[in-house]
CSV table of N, CA and C in Angstrom, one decimal:
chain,number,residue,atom,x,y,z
W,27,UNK,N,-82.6,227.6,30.1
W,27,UNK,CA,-82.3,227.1,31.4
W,27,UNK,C,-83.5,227.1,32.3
W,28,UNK,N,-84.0,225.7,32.9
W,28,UNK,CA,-84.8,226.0,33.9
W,28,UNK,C,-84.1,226.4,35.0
W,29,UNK,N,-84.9,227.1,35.9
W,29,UNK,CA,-84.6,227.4,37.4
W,29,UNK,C,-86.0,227.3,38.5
W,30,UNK,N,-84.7,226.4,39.6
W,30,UNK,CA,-85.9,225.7,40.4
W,30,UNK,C,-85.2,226.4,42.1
W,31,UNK,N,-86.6,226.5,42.4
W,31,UNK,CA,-86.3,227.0,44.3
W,31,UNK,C,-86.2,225.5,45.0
W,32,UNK,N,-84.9,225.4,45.7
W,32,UNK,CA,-84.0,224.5,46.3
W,32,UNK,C,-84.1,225.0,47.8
W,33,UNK,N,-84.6,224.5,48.6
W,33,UNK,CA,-84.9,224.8,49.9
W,33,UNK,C,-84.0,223.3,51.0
W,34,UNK,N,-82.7,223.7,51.5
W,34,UNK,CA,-82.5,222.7,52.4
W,34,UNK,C,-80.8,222.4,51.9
W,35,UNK,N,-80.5,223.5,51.1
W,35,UNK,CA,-79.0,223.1,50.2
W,35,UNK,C,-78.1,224.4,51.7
W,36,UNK,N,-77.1,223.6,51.8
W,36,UNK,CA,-76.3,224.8,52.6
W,36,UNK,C,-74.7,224.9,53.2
W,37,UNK,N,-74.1,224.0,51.7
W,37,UNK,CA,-72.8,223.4,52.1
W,37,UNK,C,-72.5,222.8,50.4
W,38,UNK,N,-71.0,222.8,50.2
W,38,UNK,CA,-70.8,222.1,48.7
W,38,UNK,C,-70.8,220.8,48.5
W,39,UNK,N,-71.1,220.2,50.0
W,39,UNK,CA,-71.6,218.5,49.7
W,39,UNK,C,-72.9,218.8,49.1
W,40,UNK,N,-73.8,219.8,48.9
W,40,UNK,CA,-75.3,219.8,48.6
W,40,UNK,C,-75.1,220.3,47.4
W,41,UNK,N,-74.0,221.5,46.8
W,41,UNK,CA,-73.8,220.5,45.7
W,41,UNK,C,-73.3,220.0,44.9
W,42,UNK,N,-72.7,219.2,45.4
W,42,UNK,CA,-72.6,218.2,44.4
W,42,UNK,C,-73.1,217.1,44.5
W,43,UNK,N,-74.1,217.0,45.5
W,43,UNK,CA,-75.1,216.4,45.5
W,43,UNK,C,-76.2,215.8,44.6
W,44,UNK,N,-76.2,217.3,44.6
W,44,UNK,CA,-77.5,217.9,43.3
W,44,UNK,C,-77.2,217.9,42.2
W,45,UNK,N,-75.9,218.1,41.6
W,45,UNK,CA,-75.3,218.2,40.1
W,45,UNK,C,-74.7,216.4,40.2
W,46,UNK,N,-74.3,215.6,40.7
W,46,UNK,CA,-74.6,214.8,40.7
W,46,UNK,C,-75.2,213.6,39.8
W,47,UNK,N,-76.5,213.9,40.9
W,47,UNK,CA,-77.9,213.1,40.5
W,47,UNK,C,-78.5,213.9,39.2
W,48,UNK,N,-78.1,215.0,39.5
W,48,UNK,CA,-79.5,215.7,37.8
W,48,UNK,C,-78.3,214.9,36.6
W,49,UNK,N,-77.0,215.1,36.8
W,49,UNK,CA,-76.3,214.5,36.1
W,49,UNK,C,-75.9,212.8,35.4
W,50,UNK,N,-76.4,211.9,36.4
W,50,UNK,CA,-76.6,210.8,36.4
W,50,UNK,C,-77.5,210.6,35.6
W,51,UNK,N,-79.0,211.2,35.6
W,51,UNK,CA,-79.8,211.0,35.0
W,51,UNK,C,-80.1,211.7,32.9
W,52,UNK,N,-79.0,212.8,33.0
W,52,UNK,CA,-78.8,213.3,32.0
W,52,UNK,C,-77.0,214.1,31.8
W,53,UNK,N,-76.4,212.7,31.5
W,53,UNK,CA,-74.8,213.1,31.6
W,53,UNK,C,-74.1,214.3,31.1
W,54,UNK,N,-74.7,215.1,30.3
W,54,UNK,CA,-74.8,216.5,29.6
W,54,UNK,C,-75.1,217.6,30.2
W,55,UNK,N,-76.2,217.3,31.0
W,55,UNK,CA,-76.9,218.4,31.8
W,55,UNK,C,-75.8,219.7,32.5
W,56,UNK,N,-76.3,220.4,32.3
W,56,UNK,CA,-75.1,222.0,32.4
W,56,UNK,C,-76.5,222.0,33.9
W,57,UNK,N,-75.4,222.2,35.0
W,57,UNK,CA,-76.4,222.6,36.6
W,57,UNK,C,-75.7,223.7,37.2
W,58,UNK,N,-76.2,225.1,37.5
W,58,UNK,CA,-75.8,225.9,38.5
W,58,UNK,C,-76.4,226.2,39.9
W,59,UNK,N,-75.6,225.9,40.5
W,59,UNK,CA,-76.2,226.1,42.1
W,59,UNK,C,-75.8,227.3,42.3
W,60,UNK,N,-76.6,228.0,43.1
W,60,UNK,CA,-76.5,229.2,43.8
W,60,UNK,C,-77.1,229.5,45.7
W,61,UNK,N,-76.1,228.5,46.4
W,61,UNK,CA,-76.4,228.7,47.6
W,61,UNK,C,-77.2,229.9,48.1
W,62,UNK,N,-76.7,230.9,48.2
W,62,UNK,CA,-77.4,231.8,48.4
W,62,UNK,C,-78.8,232.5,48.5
W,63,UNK,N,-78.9,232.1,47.0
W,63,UNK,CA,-80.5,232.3,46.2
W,63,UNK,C,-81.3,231.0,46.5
W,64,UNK,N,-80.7,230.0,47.0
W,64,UNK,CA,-80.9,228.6,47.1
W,64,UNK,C,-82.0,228.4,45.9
W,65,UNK,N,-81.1,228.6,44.6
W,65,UNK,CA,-82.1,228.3,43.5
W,65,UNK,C,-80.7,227.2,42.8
W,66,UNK,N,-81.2,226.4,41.7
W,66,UNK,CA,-80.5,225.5,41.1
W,66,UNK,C,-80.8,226.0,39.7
W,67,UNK,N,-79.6,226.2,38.9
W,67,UNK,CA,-80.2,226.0,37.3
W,67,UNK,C,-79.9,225.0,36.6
W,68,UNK,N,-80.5,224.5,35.7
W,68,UNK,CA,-80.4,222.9,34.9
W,68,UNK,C,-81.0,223.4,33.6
W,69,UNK,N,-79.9,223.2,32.7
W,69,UNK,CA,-79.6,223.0,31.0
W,69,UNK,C,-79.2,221.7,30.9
W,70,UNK,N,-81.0,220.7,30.6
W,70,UNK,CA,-80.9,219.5,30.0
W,70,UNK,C,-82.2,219.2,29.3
W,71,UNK,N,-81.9,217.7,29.0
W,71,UNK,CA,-82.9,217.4,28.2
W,71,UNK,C,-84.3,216.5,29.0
W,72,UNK,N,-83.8,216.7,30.4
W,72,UNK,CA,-85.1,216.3,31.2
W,72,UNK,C,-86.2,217.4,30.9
W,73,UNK,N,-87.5,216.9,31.5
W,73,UNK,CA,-88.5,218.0,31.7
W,73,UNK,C,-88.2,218.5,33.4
W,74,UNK,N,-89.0,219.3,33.7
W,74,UNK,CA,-88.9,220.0,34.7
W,74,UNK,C,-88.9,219.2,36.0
W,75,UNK,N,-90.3,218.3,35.5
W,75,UNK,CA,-90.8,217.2,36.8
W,75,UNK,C,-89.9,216.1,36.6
W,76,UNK,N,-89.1,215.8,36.0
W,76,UNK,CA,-88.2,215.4,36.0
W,76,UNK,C,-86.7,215.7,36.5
W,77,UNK,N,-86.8,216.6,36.6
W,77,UNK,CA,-85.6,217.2,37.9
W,77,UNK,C,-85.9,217.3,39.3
W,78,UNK,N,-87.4,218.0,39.1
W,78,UNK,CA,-88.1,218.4,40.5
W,78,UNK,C,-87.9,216.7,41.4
W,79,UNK,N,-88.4,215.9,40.4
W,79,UNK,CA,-88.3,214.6,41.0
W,79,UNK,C,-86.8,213.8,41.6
W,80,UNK,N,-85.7,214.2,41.0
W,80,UNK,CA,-84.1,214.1,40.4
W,80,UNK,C,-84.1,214.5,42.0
W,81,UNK,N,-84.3,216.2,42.2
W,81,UNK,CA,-83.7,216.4,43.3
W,81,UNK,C,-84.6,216.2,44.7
W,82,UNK,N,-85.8,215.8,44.5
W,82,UNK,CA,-86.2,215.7,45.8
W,82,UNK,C,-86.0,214.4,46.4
W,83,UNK,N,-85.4,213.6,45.4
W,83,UNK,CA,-85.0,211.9,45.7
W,83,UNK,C,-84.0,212.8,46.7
W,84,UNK,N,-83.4,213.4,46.2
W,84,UNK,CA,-81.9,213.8,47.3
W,84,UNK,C,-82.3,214.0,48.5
W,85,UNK,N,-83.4,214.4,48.6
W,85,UNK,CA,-83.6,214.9,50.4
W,85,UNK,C,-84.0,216.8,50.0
W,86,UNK,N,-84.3,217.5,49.2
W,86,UNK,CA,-84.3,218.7,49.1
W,86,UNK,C,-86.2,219.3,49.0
W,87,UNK,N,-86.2,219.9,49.5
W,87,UNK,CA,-88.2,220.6,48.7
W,87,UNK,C,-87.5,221.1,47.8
W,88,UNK,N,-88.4,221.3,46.5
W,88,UNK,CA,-87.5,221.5,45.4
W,88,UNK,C,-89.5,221.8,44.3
W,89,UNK,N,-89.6,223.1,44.2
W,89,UNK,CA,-90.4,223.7,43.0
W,89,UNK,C,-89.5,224.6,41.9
W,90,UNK,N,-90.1,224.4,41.0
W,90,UNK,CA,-90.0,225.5,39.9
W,90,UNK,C,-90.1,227.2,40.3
W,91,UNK,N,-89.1,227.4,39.9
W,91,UNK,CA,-89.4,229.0,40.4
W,91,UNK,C,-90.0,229.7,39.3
């Protein structure tokens, strides 16, 4: 599972925002959000900058932790 620091998530519209979109782009994709930690996890077959990219379309700063 990658995990990425999610800066700007602070409500369950954000996500399902984010599992969503990483989902759209890989319908398989297993995503855990963790408000708190404001990190995201993603078990898929994207690469990393490929999510990083996924979620910053959403409106989020979004690196690799």
């Amino acid at each position: 599972m990658q995990v990425f620091n999610v800066q700007g998530m602070s409500c369950g519209h954000c996500v399902n925002a984010i599992t969503r979109a990483v989902q759209a782009k890989d319908p398989a994709a297993s995503v855990r959000v963790d408000l708190a930690a404001k990190e995201v996890g993603v078990e898929s077959s994207l690469s990393a900058e490929q999510v990083i990219e996924v979620i910053s379309e959403e409106g989020y700063a979004v690196k690799l932790a």
